[in-house]
Amino acid sequence: MSVFMDLNLIYTGDRTGLRTLLETAAHLGFSTVAINYVFEPTSKKKQEIPTPTPINELIDHLPVVQGRSRPIRVLNRLTVVMSDSSHFRPNATEYRSFDLLAVQPTTEKLFHAACMLYDVDIICISVSEKLPFFFKRAPVNGAADRGVVFEVSYSAAIRDSTLRRYTIANAINLMESCKGRNVILSSAAEKALELRGPYDVTNLYPTSGASDTDVWTFMFTQLWCSVTIYFCVFLTRLLSGLLFGLSDGDAKEAVCSTCRSVLLHAETRKTASGIIYTMRSCSDSAGQEGAPGDPEHGDPPAAKRHKLVLTQ
Amino acid sequence: MVRVKSRYLLCEVIVSDRSRLLLLDDRAIAIAVKATVARIHGDYGAALCSVGFSVKYLNAHTGIVFLRMPKRCYKLLWSALPFITSIETRGEKIQCFLNCLHVGGTIRTCQKFLIRYNTQQLHRMLPKCKNEEEKQQVSQALLNCTLVGGTDEAFEDELRSEEDEEECLPNMP
């Protein structure tokens, strides 16, 4: 059983809008969502970092997830858009109140720093402009080793054709250096109609051009699919049938495990409890499948493995 | 002999205003899908879409659509579906999106899935009922579909051998 997560719903002040957004996400089958507060520091110093609104103030009754009997799980997330290294303050107490912490670097230097040094969970890939730099192997691999994941959001691509091109281009750029590992796909939806169902989002996993060895952590993205499909269409004319090598079970395992490892990483960052986890010996079908820290059968997520290596 | 294989996508049209669902018809959806495929995948996609693609079934009350696609290129066509943002019908634009629930190799597996899905929806509706009359209606509907389910199971046993032919992606939860 897979648990789908969408770790990026843009926070808007509009309360009814947010409620319909959550209801739609629950209806589509997302078990966990994160409400994203975007913080964009400009040149003037000391801007207010937004504080998250507690979820029970926003919505009094959480909707039940489609296909399950539990209410949807809502987290808070902060995204810092960085154009200068002073914008991210590692020790700021304001960051404590968020469950997830993300940065969006705009220059190559900051990207390198974000991958190698900053204590964050997610690195956002810009979708509104053509990236001014290439992703280098070293920082991307470093981020993968540290358990930091990259995020591509798709709602801008649904909205606009130009942004679609930028998103696809940047996603390909990323794909080439990270080979499809450690990537999550999120919606960045502001309105309910910008969300898409989990199966639609992941439908094209086998068409990616990545190697089979990394298959279990693949989060195949819809966008990459449409990205790679061009390539694949071209290729399938030449060598039809060669590309569809990945089994459905593997890919489904991959869809949720990367997101789960993000949550685990965030937990580890905030407290120490992400390092230690408990495993239920008998499989109790209904109750346990949802909790993100809950290891199910199959391989452990990337962050978990990494932490084990660290503690040795 | 090899028969023609196709994939049936069971999709749900999600709109913000449910009353506007009734405006939908088969042709509008087919046109919207074809236009989107052409927009996303260009001429190649449009050409693929013109061969084996059709809208098999539409329930305007619940917003359920069956799309039929040729097996060899259904992933390509499916990848364009998330980019549908509105469907134009009778001069009006309906803001909506398609959410794929199930992919099946035959219509029959899709129908079985749909029956189960709709039962699930009724179960979800039951606690949300506001007055006694609604509650009566929903529970009546639930009883009806268990009756159908019972006969369906008996029917299934008869046709067990046929099921081997069916191919169904392990796509449902």
CSV table of C-alpha atoms in Angstrom, one decimal:
chain,number,residue,atom,x,y,z
A,1,MET,CA,0.0,0.0,0.0
A,2,SER,CA,1.4,3.3,-0.9
A,3,VAL,CA,1.1,6.5,0.8
A,4,PHE,CA,1.1,9.5,-1.4
A,5,MET,CA,2.3,12.9,-0.3
A,6,ASP,CA,2.2,16.3,-1.7
A,7,LEU,CA,4.7,18.4,0.2
A,8,ASN,CA,3.8,21.8,-1.2
A,9,LEU,CA,0.5,23.6,-1.1
A,10,ILE,CA,1.0,27.4,-1.2
A,11,TYR,CA,-0.4,29.2,1.8
A,12,THR,CA,-2.9,31.9,1.0
A,13,GLY,CA,-4.7,34.0,3.5
A,14,ASP,CA,-8.0,32.9,2.0
A,15,ARG,CA,-9.3,30.4,4.5
A,16,THR,CA,-12.1,28.8,2.4
A,17,GLY,CA,-9.7,28.5,-0.5
A,18,LEU,CA,-7.3,26.6,1.7
A,19,ARG,CA,-10.0,24.4,3.0
A,20,THR,CA,-11.2,23.4,-0.5
A,21,LEU,CA,-7.5,22.8,-1.4
A,22,LEU,CA,-7.2,20.4,1.5
A,23,GLU,CA,-10.5,18.7,0.7
A,24,THR,CA,-9.5,18.2,-2.9
A,25,ALA,CA,-6.1,16.8,-1.8
A,26,ALA,CA,-7.8,14.3,0.5
A,27,HIS,CA,-10.3,13.4,-2.2
A,28,LEU,CA,-7.5,12.7,-4.6
A,29,GLY,CA,-5.9,10.4,-2.1
A,30,PHE,CA,-2.9,12.3,-0.7
A,31,SER,CA,-2.4,11.2,2.9
A,32,THR,CA,0.1,13.9,3.8
A,33,VAL,CA,0.3,17.5,2.6
A,34,ALA,CA,2.5,20.4,3.7
A,35,ILE,CA,1.3,24.0,3.6
A,36,ASN,CA,4.1,26.1,2.2
A,37,TYR,CA,5.0,29.6,3.5
A,38,VAL,CA,7.2,31.3,1.0
A,39,PHE,CA,9.7,33.7,2.5
A,40,GLU,CA,11.5,35.9,0.0
A,41,PRO,CA,14.0,38.3,1.7
A,42,THR,CA,14.9,41.3,-0.3
A,43,SER,CA,17.8,43.7,0.0
A,44,LYS,CA,16.7,45.3,3.2
A,45,LYS,CA,17.7,43.4,6.3
A,46,LYS,CA,15.7,41.7,9.0
A,47,GLN,CA,12.4,40.9,7.5
A,48,GLU,CA,9.8,39.0,9.3
A,49,ILE,CA,9.9,35.3,8.9
A,50,PRO,CA,6.3,34.2,8.7
A,51,THR,CA,4.9,32.1,11.5
A,52,PRO,CA,2.8,29.2,10.6
A,53,THR,CA,-0.9,29.3,11.5
A,54,PRO,CA,-1.8,26.3,13.5
A,55,ILE,CA,-3.8,23.9,11.4
A,56,ASN,CA,-6.7,23.7,13.8
A,57,GLU,CA,-7.2,27.4,13.5
A,58,LEU,CA,-7.4,27.2,9.7
A,59,ILE,CA,-9.8,24.3,9.4
A,60,ASP,CA,-11.7,22.8,12.2
A,61,HIS,CA,-12.5,19.4,10.7
A,62,LEU,CA,-9.8,17.7,8.6
A,63,PRO,CA,-11.2,15.8,5.7
A,64,VAL,CA,-10.9,12.0,5.5
A,65,VAL,CA,-8.4,10.7,2.9
A,66,GLN,CA,-9.9,8.8,-0.1
A,67,GLY,CA,-9.6,5.1,0.4
A,68,ARG,CA,-8.5,5.3,4.0
A,69,SER,CA,-10.3,5.9,7.2
A,70,ARG,CA,-7.9,8.5,8.6
A,71,PRO,CA,-8.0,12.3,8.3
A,72,ILE,CA,-5.4,13.9,6.2
A,73,ARG,CA,-2.1,14.9,7.8
A,74,VAL,CA,-1.1,18.5,7.5
A,75,LEU,CA,2.4,19.9,8.0
A,76,ASN,CA,3.9,23.3,7.8
A,77,ARG,CA,6.8,24.1,5.6
A,78,LEU,CA,9.0,27.2,5.0
A,79,THR,CA,10.6,28.0,1.7
A,80,VAL,CA,13.4,30.6,1.8
A,81,VAL,CA,14.1,32.1,-1.6
A,82,MET,CA,17.8,32.9,-1.4
A,83,SER,CA,19.7,35.3,-3.6
A,84,ASP,CA,22.3,36.1,-1.0
A,85,SER,CA,24.0,33.9,1.6
A,86,SER,CA,22.9,36.1,4.5
A,87,HIS,CA,19.3,35.2,3.7
A,88,PHE,CA,19.5,31.8,5.3
A,89,ARG,CA,20.2,32.0,9.0
A,90,PRO,CA,20.9,28.5,10.2
A,91,ASN,CA,20.2,29.2,13.9
A,92,ALA,CA,17.1,31.3,13.6
A,93,THR,CA,14.5,30.2,16.1
A,94,GLU,CA,11.7,31.0,13.7
A,95,TYR,CA,12.6,28.0,11.7
A,96,ARG,CA,11.9,25.8,14.6
A,97,SER,CA,8.1,26.1,14.3
A,98,PHE,CA,8.1,24.6,10.8
A,99,ASP,CA,8.1,20.9,10.2
A,100,LEU,CA,9.9,21.1,6.9
A,101,LEU,CA,12.5,23.6,5.8
A,102,ALA,CA,13.3,24.3,2.1
A,103,VAL,CA,15.5,26.7,0.2
A,104,GLN,CA,15.4,27.9,-3.3
A,105,PRO,CA,18.9,29.0,-4.3
A,106,THR,CA,19.2,31.3,-7.3
A,107,THR,CA,22.9,31.3,-8.0
A,108,GLU,CA,25.4,28.4,-8.5
A,109,LYS,CA,27.4,29.3,-5.4
A,110,LEU,CA,24.3,29.2,-3.2
A,111,PHE,CA,23.2,26.0,-4.8
A,112,HIS,CA,26.5,24.5,-3.9
A,113,ALA,CA,26.2,25.8,-0.3
A,114,ALA,CA,22.6,24.6,0.0
A,115,CYS,CA,23.6,21.1,-1.2
A,116,MET,CA,26.7,20.7,0.9
A,117,LEU,CA,26.3,22.8,4.0
A,118,TYR,CA,22.8,24.1,4.9
A,119,ASP,CA,20.7,22.1,7.2
A,120,VAL,CA,17.6,21.9,5.1
A,121,ASP,CA,15.3,19.1,3.9
A,122,ILE,CA,14.4,20.2,0.4
A,123,ILE,CA,16.0,22.2,-2.3
A,124,CYS,CA,13.5,23.8,-4.7
A,125,ILE,CA,14.3,24.0,-8.4
A,126,SER,CA,13.0,27.1,-9.9
A,127,VAL,CA,10.3,26.7,-12.5
A,128,SER,CA,9.7,30.3,-13.4
A,129,GLU,CA,13.0,31.0,-15.2
A,130,LYS,CA,15.6,29.2,-17.2
A,131,LEU,CA,18.3,28.3,-14.7
A,132,PRO,CA,21.5,30.4,-15.2
A,133,PHE,CA,23.7,27.5,-14.3
A,134,PHE,CA,24.1,23.8,-14.8
A,135,PHE,CA,23.8,21.3,-12.0
A,136,LYS,CA,27.2,19.9,-11.2
A,137,ARG,CA,27.6,16.4,-10.2
A,138,ALA,CA,29.5,17.1,-7.0
A,139,PRO,CA,26.9,19.1,-5.1
A,140,VAL,CA,24.1,17.0,-6.3
A,141,ASN,CA,25.8,13.8,-5.1
A,142,GLY,CA,26.6,15.5,-1.9
A,143,ALA,CA,23.0,16.4,-1.4
A,144,ALA,CA,22.0,12.8,-2.1
A,145,ASP,CA,24.5,11.6,0.5
A,146,ARG,CA,23.2,14.0,3.1
A,147,GLY,CA,19.6,13.0,2.4
A,148,VAL,CA,18.5,16.3,1.0
A,149,VAL,CA,16.1,16.0,-1.8
A,150,PHE,CA,15.3,18.2,-4.8
A,151,GLU,CA,11.8,19.4,-5.6
A,152,VAL,CA,10.1,20.1,-8.9
A,153,SER,CA,6.7,21.6,-8.8
A,154,TYR,CA,4.2,21.1,-11.6
A,155,SER,CA,1.4,23.6,-11.2
A,156,ALA,CA,3.2,26.4,-13.0
A,157,ALA,CA,3.6,24.0,-16.0
A,158,ILE,CA,-0.2,23.5,-16.0
A,159,ARG,CA,-0.9,27.2,-16.0
A,160,ASP,CA,1.4,28.4,-18.7
A,161,SER,CA,3.2,27.2,-21.8
A,162,THR,CA,6.4,29.2,-21.3
A,163,LEU,CA,6.7,28.1,-17.7
A,164,ARG,CA,6.1,24.6,-18.9
A,165,ARG,CA,9.2,24.8,-21.1
A,166,TYR,CA,11.3,26.2,-18.2
A,167,THR,CA,10.1,23.5,-15.9
A,168,ILE,CA,10.8,20.8,-18.3
A,169,ALA,CA,14.2,22.2,-19.2
A,170,ASN,CA,15.2,22.6,-15.6
A,171,ALA,CA,13.9,19.1,-14.7
A,172,ILE,CA,15.9,17.6,-17.5
A,173,ASN,CA,18.9,19.5,-16.3
A,174,LEU,CA,18.5,18.1,-12.9
A,175,MET,CA,17.6,14.7,-14.1
A,176,GLU,CA,20.9,14.4,-16.0
A,177,SER,CA,23.0,15.1,-13.0
A,178,CYS,CA,21.0,13.2,-10.3
A,179,LYS,CA,19.8,10.3,-12.4
A,180,GLY,CA,16.3,10.5,-11.0
A,181,ARG,CA,17.2,9.8,-7.4
A,182,ASN,CA,16.3,12.0,-4.5
A,183,VAL,CA,13.6,14.0,-6.3
A,184,ILE,CA,10.1,14.7,-5.2
A,185,LEU,CA,7.4,16.2,-7.2
A,186,SER,CA,4.9,18.5,-5.6
A,187,SER,CA,2.1,20.6,-6.8
A,188,ALA,CA,2.7,24.1,-5.5
A,189,ALA,CA,-1.0,24.6,-6.0
A,190,GLU,CA,-2.7,27.8,-5.0
A,191,LYS,CA,-6.2,26.7,-6.1
A,192,ALA,CA,-7.9,23.4,-5.8
A,193,LEU,CA,-8.1,23.0,-9.6
A,194,GLU,CA,-4.3,23.0,-9.9
A,195,LEU,CA,-3.9,19.8,-8.0
A,196,ARG,CA,-3.6,16.5,-9.9
A,197,GLY,CA,-4.2,13.0,-8.8
A,198,PRO,CA,-1.2,10.8,-7.7
A,199,TYR,CA,-1.5,8.4,-10.5
A,200,ASP,CA,-1.6,11.1,-13.1
A,201,VAL,CA,1.5,12.6,-11.5
A,202,THR,CA,3.5,9.3,-11.6
A,203,ASN,CA,2.0,7.7,-14.6
A,204,LEU,CA,5.0,7.7,-16.8
A,205,TYR,CA,7.7,6.3,-14.6
A,206,PRO,CA,9.1,3.6,-16.9
A,207,THR,CA,9.8,5.9,-19.7
A,208,SER,CA,12.6,7.7,-17.9
A,209,GLY,CA,16.0,7.2,-19.4
A,210,ALA,CA,17.7,6.5,-16.0
A,211,SER,CA,19.5,3.3,-15.2
A,212,ASP,CA,17.9,0.3,-13.5
A,213,THR,CA,20.1,0.2,-10.5
A,214,ASP,CA,18.7,3.3,-8.9
A,215,VAL,CA,15.2,2.2,-9.6
A,216,TRP,CA,13.9,1.8,-6.1
A,217,THR,CA,14.3,5.5,-5.1
A,218,PHE,CA,12.9,6.8,-8.3
A,219,MET,CA,10.3,9.4,-8.1
A,220,PHE,CA,9.2,9.7,-11.6
A,221,THR,CA,7.6,12.9,-12.4
A,222,GLN,CA,4.9,13.7,-14.7
A,223,LEU,CA,6.9,16.4,-16.1
A,224,TRP,CA,9.9,14.4,-16.7
A,225,CYS,CA,7.6,12.0,-18.4
A,226,SER,CA,6.5,14.5,-20.8
A,227,VAL,CA,10.1,15.6,-21.0
A,228,THR,CA,11.5,12.2,-21.6
A,229,ILE,CA,8.6,11.1,-23.8
A,230,TYR,CA,9.9,13.2,-26.6
A,231,PHE,CA,13.1,11.4,-26.3
A,232,CYS,CA,11.3,8.1,-25.9
A,233,VAL,CA,9.0,8.6,-28.8
A,234,PHE,CA,12.0,9.1,-30.9
A,235,LEU,CA,13.8,6.1,-29.4
A,236,THR,CA,10.8,3.8,-29.5
A,237,ARG,CA,10.7,4.2,-33.2
A,238,LEU,CA,14.2,2.9,-33.3
A,239,LEU,CA,14.1,0.3,-30.6
A,240,SER,CA,10.6,-0.3,-29.6
A,241,GLY,CA,10.0,-2.0,-26.3
A,242,LEU,CA,13.4,-1.6,-24.9
A,243,LEU,CA,12.6,1.3,-22.6
A,244,PHE,CA,9.7,-0.1,-20.5
A,245,GLY,CA,11.9,-2.0,-18.1
A,246,LEU,CA,10.6,-1.1,-14.7
A,247,SER,CA,8.0,-3.1,-12.8
A,248,ASP,CA,5.0,-1.3,-11.4
A,249,GLY,CA,5.7,-2.5,-7.9
A,250,ASP,CA,9.2,-0.9,-7.8
A,251,ALA,CA,8.0,2.4,-9.1
A,252,LYS,CA,5.1,2.5,-6.6
A,253,GLU,CA,7.5,1.8,-3.8
A,254,ALA,CA,9.6,4.7,-5.1
A,255,VAL,CA,6.7,7.2,-5.2
A,256,CYS,CA,6.2,7.4,-1.5
A,257,SER,CA,9.5,6.4,-0.1
A,258,THR,CA,11.3,9.6,-1.2
A,259,CYS,CA,8.7,11.8,0.4
A,260,ARG,CA,8.8,9.6,3.5
A,261,SER,CA,12.5,10.0,3.7
A,262,VAL,CA,12.0,13.8,3.5
A,263,LEU,CA,9.7,13.7,6.5
A,264,LEU,CA,12.2,11.5,8.4
A,265,HIS,CA,15.0,13.8,7.5
A,266,ALA,CA,13.0,16.8,8.8
A,267,GLU,CA,12.3,14.9,12.0
A,268,THR,CA,15.9,14.0,12.4
A,269,ARG,CA,16.9,17.7,11.9
A,270,LYS,CA,14.5,18.9,14.5
A,271,THR,CA,14.8,16.3,17.2
A,272,ALA,CA,16.8,13.1,17.4
A,273,SER,CA,13.9,10.9,17.1
A,274,GLY,CA,14.2,10.4,13.4
A,275,ILE,CA,17.3,8.3,14.0
A,276,ILE,CA,15.6,5.8,16.1
A,277,TYR,CA,12.5,4.1,14.8
A,278,THR,CA,10.4,1.3,15.8
A,279,MET,CA,9.2,-1.5,13.7
A,280,ARG,CA,6.0,-3.5,14.3
A,281,SER,CA,6.7,-7.1,13.9
A,282,CYS,CA,3.2,-8.3,12.8
A,283,SER,CA,1.7,-6.4,9.9
A,284,ASP,CA,-1.4,-4.7,11.1
A,285,SER,CA,-3.0,-3.7,7.9
A,286,ALA,CA,-5.2,-0.7,8.6
A,287,GLY,CA,-3.6,1.4,11.2
A,288,GLN,CA,0.1,1.6,10.5
A,289,GLU,CA,0.5,2.3,6.9
A,290,GLY,CA,0.1,6.0,7.1
A,291,ALA,CA,2.7,7.2,9.5
A,292,PRO,CA,5.6,8.6,7.6
A,293,GLY,CA,8.3,7.4,10.1
A,294,ASP,CA,6.8,4.0,9.9
A,295,PRO,CA,9.0,1.7,7.9
A,296,GLU,CA,7.1,-0.7,5.8
A,297,HIS,CA,8.4,-3.7,4.0
A,298,GLY,CA,10.9,-2.9,1.4
A,299,ASP,CA,14.0,-0.8,1.4
A,300,PRO,CA,14.5,1.9,3.9
A,301,PRO,CA,14.4,5.5,2.5
A,302,ALA,CA,17.6,7.2,1.7
A,303,ALA,CA,17.8,9.4,4.8
A,304,LYS,CA,17.5,6.5,7.1
A,305,ARG,CA,20.4,4.6,5.5
A,306,HIS,CA,22.5,7.7,5.5
A,307,LYS,CA,21.9,8.3,9.2
A,308,LEU,CA,23.0,4.8,10.0
A,309,VAL,CA,26.2,5.4,8.2
A,310,LEU,CA,26.8,8.6,10.1
A,311,THR,CA,26.3,7.0,13.5
A,312,GLN,CA,28.8,4.3,12.9
B,1,MET,CA,-4.5,-14.4,-34.0
B,2,VAL,CA,-3.8,-11.5,-31.9
B,3,ARG,CA,-6.6,-9.3,-31.0
B,4,VAL,CA,-6.5,-5.5,-30.8
B,5,LYS,CA,-5.5,-4.4,-27.3
B,6,SER,CA,-6.4,-1.2,-25.7
B,7,ARG,CA,-6.4,0.4,-22.3
B,8,TYR,CA,-9.4,1.9,-20.6
B,9,LEU,CA,-8.8,4.8,-18.3
B,10,LEU,CA,-11.4,5.4,-15.7
B,11,CYS,CA,-11.3,9.1,-15.0
B,12,GLU,CA,-13.2,11.4,-12.7
B,13,VAL,CA,-13.9,15.0,-13.8
B,14,ILE,CA,-13.4,17.2,-10.8
B,15,VAL,CA,-15.1,20.6,-11.0
B,16,SER,CA,-15.5,23.3,-8.4
B,17,ASP,CA,-19.1,23.8,-9.1
B,18,ARG,CA,-20.9,20.4,-9.4
B,19,SER,CA,-24.0,21.6,-11.1
B,20,ARG,CA,-22.0,22.4,-14.2
B,21,LEU,CA,-21.1,18.8,-14.7
B,22,LEU,CA,-24.4,18.3,-16.4
B,23,LEU,CA,-23.3,20.4,-19.3
B,24,LEU,CA,-20.6,17.9,-20.3
B,25,ASP,CA,-21.0,15.5,-23.2
B,26,ASP,CA,-18.8,12.9,-24.9
B,27,ARG,CA,-17.8,15.1,-27.8
B,28,ALA,CA,-16.7,18.0,-25.7
B,29,ILE,CA,-14.4,15.7,-23.7
B,30,ALA,CA,-13.0,14.0,-26.7
B,31,ILE,CA,-12.2,17.4,-28.3
B,32,ALA,CA,-10.6,18.7,-25.1
B,33,VAL,CA,-8.4,15.6,-24.8
B,34,LYS,CA,-7.4,15.7,-28.4
B,35,ALA,CA,-6.6,19.4,-28.3
B,36,THR,CA,-4.5,18.9,-25.2
B,37,VAL,CA,-2.6,16.0,-26.6
B,38,ALA,CA,-1.9,18.1,-29.7
B,39,ARG,CA,-0.7,20.9,-27.5
B,40,ILE,CA,1.6,18.8,-25.4
B,41,HIS,CA,2.9,16.3,-27.8
B,42,GLY,CA,2.5,18.0,-31.1
B,43,ASP,CA,1.6,16.5,-34.4
B,44,TYR,CA,2.9,13.1,-33.5
B,45,GLY,CA,0.6,12.9,-30.4
B,46,ALA,CA,-2.4,14.2,-32.4
B,47,ALA,CA,-1.9,11.6,-35.0
B,48,LEU,CA,-1.7,8.8,-32.4
B,49,CYS,CA,-4.8,10.2,-30.7
B,50,SER,CA,-6.8,10.1,-33.9
B,51,VAL,CA,-6.6,6.3,-34.4
B,52,GLY,CA,-7.8,4.3,-31.4
B,53,PHE,CA,-9.0,7.0,-29.0
B,54,SER,CA,-12.6,7.3,-28.1
B,55,VAL,CA,-14.7,8.3,-25.1
B,56,LYS,CA,-16.7,5.2,-24.3
B,57,TYR,CA,-18.8,6.3,-21.5
B,58,LEU,CA,-19.7,9.5,-19.6
B,59,ASN,CA,-21.9,9.9,-16.6
B,60,ALA,CA,-22.6,13.6,-16.3
B,61,HIS,CA,-24.2,13.2,-12.9
B,62,THR,CA,-21.1,11.7,-11.2
B,63,GLY,CA,-18.5,13.0,-13.6
B,64,ILE,CA,-17.1,9.6,-14.5
B,65,VAL,CA,-15.5,9.1,-17.9
B,66,PHE,CA,-14.1,6.0,-19.6
B,67,LEU,CA,-11.4,6.8,-22.2
B,68,ARG,CA,-10.3,4.2,-24.6
B,69,MET,CA,-6.7,4.3,-25.8
B,70,PRO,CA,-4.6,2.0,-27.9
B,71,LYS,CA,-2.2,0.0,-25.7
B,72,ARG,CA,0.9,0.9,-27.5
B,73,CYS,CA,0.7,4.6,-26.8
B,74,TYR,CA,-1.6,5.0,-23.9
B,75,LYS,CA,1.1,6.4,-21.6
B,76,LEU,CA,1.9,9.1,-24.1
B,77,LEU,CA,-1.8,10.1,-24.3
B,78,TRP,CA,-2.2,9.8,-20.5
B,79,SER,CA,0.7,12.1,-19.9
B,80,ALA,CA,-1.2,14.9,-21.6
B,81,LEU,CA,-4.3,14.5,-19.4
B,82,PRO,CA,-3.0,16.5,-16.4
B,83,PHE,CA,-2.7,19.5,-18.6
B,84,ILE,CA,-6.4,19.8,-19.2
B,85,THR,CA,-7.6,22.8,-17.3
B,86,SER,CA,-11.0,23.4,-18.9
B,87,ILE,CA,-13.5,21.8,-21.2
B,88,GLU,CA,-15.4,23.9,-23.6
B,89,THR,CA,-19.0,22.9,-24.2
B,90,ARG,CA,-22.0,24.7,-25.6
B,91,GLY,CA,-20.0,28.0,-25.7
B,92,GLU,CA,-19.2,27.7,-22.0
B,93,LYS,CA,-15.9,26.9,-20.4
B,94,ILE,CA,-16.0,24.5,-17.5
B,95,GLN,CA,-12.9,24.8,-15.2
B,96,CYS,CA,-12.1,21.3,-14.3
B,97,PHE,CA,-9.5,18.5,-14.3
B,98,LEU,CA,-9.4,14.8,-14.9
B,99,ASN,CA,-8.3,12.5,-12.1
B,100,CYS,CA,-7.4,9.1,-13.3
B,101,LEU,CA,-8.8,6.4,-10.9
B,102,HIS,CA,-8.0,3.2,-12.7
B,103,VAL,CA,-6.4,1.7,-15.8
B,104,GLY,CA,-7.9,-1.5,-17.1
B,105,GLY,CA,-7.4,-3.8,-20.0
B,106,THR,CA,-11.1,-4.4,-20.4
B,107,ILE,CA,-14.2,-2.3,-19.8
B,108,ARG,CA,-15.5,-5.0,-17.4
B,109,THR,CA,-12.6,-4.7,-14.9
B,110,CYS,CA,-13.1,-0.9,-15.1
B,111,GLN,CA,-16.8,-1.4,-14.4
B,112,LYS,CA,-16.1,-3.6,-11.4
B,113,PHE,CA,-13.7,-1.1,-10.0
B,114,LEU,CA,-16.2,1.7,-10.6
B,115,ILE,CA,-18.9,-0.2,-8.7
B,116,ARG,CA,-16.5,-0.6,-5.8
B,117,TYR,CA,-15.4,3.0,-5.9
B,118,ASN,CA,-19.0,4.2,-6.0
B,119,THR,CA,-19.9,2.1,-3.0
B,120,GLN,CA,-17.0,3.6,-1.2
B,121,GLN,CA,-18.2,7.1,-2.1
B,122,LEU,CA,-21.6,6.2,-0.6
B,123,HIS,CA,-20.0,5.0,2.6
B,124,ARG,CA,-18.2,8.3,2.8
B,125,MET,CA,-21.4,10.3,2.2
B,126,LEU,CA,-23.3,8.5,4.9
B,127,PRO,CA,-21.7,10.3,7.9
B,128,LYS,CA,-22.0,13.6,6.2
B,129,CYS,CA,-25.8,13.5,5.7
B,130,LYS,CA,-27.6,16.4,7.3
B,131,ASN,CA,-31.1,15.2,7.7
B,132,GLU,CA,-32.9,11.9,8.1
B,133,GLU,CA,-34.3,11.8,4.5
B,134,GLU,CA,-30.8,12.0,2.9
B,135,LYS,CA,-29.6,9.3,5.3
B,136,GLN,CA,-32.5,7.0,4.2
B,137,GLN,CA,-31.7,7.6,0.6
B,138,VAL,CA,-28.0,6.9,0.9
B,139,SER,CA,-28.5,3.7,3.0
B,140,GLN,CA,-31.1,2.6,0.5
B,141,ALA,CA,-28.6,3.1,-2.3
B,142,LEU,CA,-26.0,1.2,-0.3
B,143,LEU,CA,-28.4,-1.7,0.1
B,144,ASN,CA,-29.1,-1.7,-3.6
B,145,CYS,CA,-25.5,-1.9,-4.6
B,146,THR,CA,-24.8,-4.8,-2.2
B,147,LEU,CA,-27.6,-6.6,-4.0
B,148,VAL,CA,-25.9,-5.9,-7.3
B,149,GLY,CA,-22.6,-6.9,-5.9
B,150,GLY,CA,-24.0,-10.2,-4.7
B,151,THR,CA,-25.4,-11.2,-8.1
B,152,ASP,CA,-22.2,-9.9,-9.7
B,153,GLU,CA,-20.1,-12.3,-7.6
B,154,ALA,CA,-22.2,-15.2,-8.7
B,155,PHE,CA,-21.8,-14.1,-12.2
B,156,GLU,CA,-18.1,-13.8,-11.7
B,157,ASP,CA,-17.7,-17.4,-10.6
B,158,GLU,CA,-19.2,-18.5,-13.9
B,159,LEU,CA,-16.8,-16.4,-15.9
B,160,ARG,CA,-13.7,-17.1,-13.8
B,161,SER,CA,-12.0,-18.6,-16.8
B,162,GLU,CA,-12.4,-15.5,-18.8
B,163,GLU,CA,-10.5,-13.4,-16.3
B,164,ASP,CA,-7.2,-14.8,-17.3
B,165,GLU,CA,-7.4,-12.8,-20.4
B,166,GLU,CA,-7.9,-9.6,-18.6
B,167,GLU,CA,-5.0,-7.5,-17.9
B,168,CYS,CA,-5.2,-5.0,-15.2
B,169,LEU,CA,-2.5,-2.8,-14.1
B,170,PRO,CA,-1.8,-3.0,-10.4
B,171,ASN,CA,-2.6,0.6,-10.2
B,172,MET,CA,-5.3,0.8,-7.7
B,173,PRO,CA,-4.6,1.2,-4.0
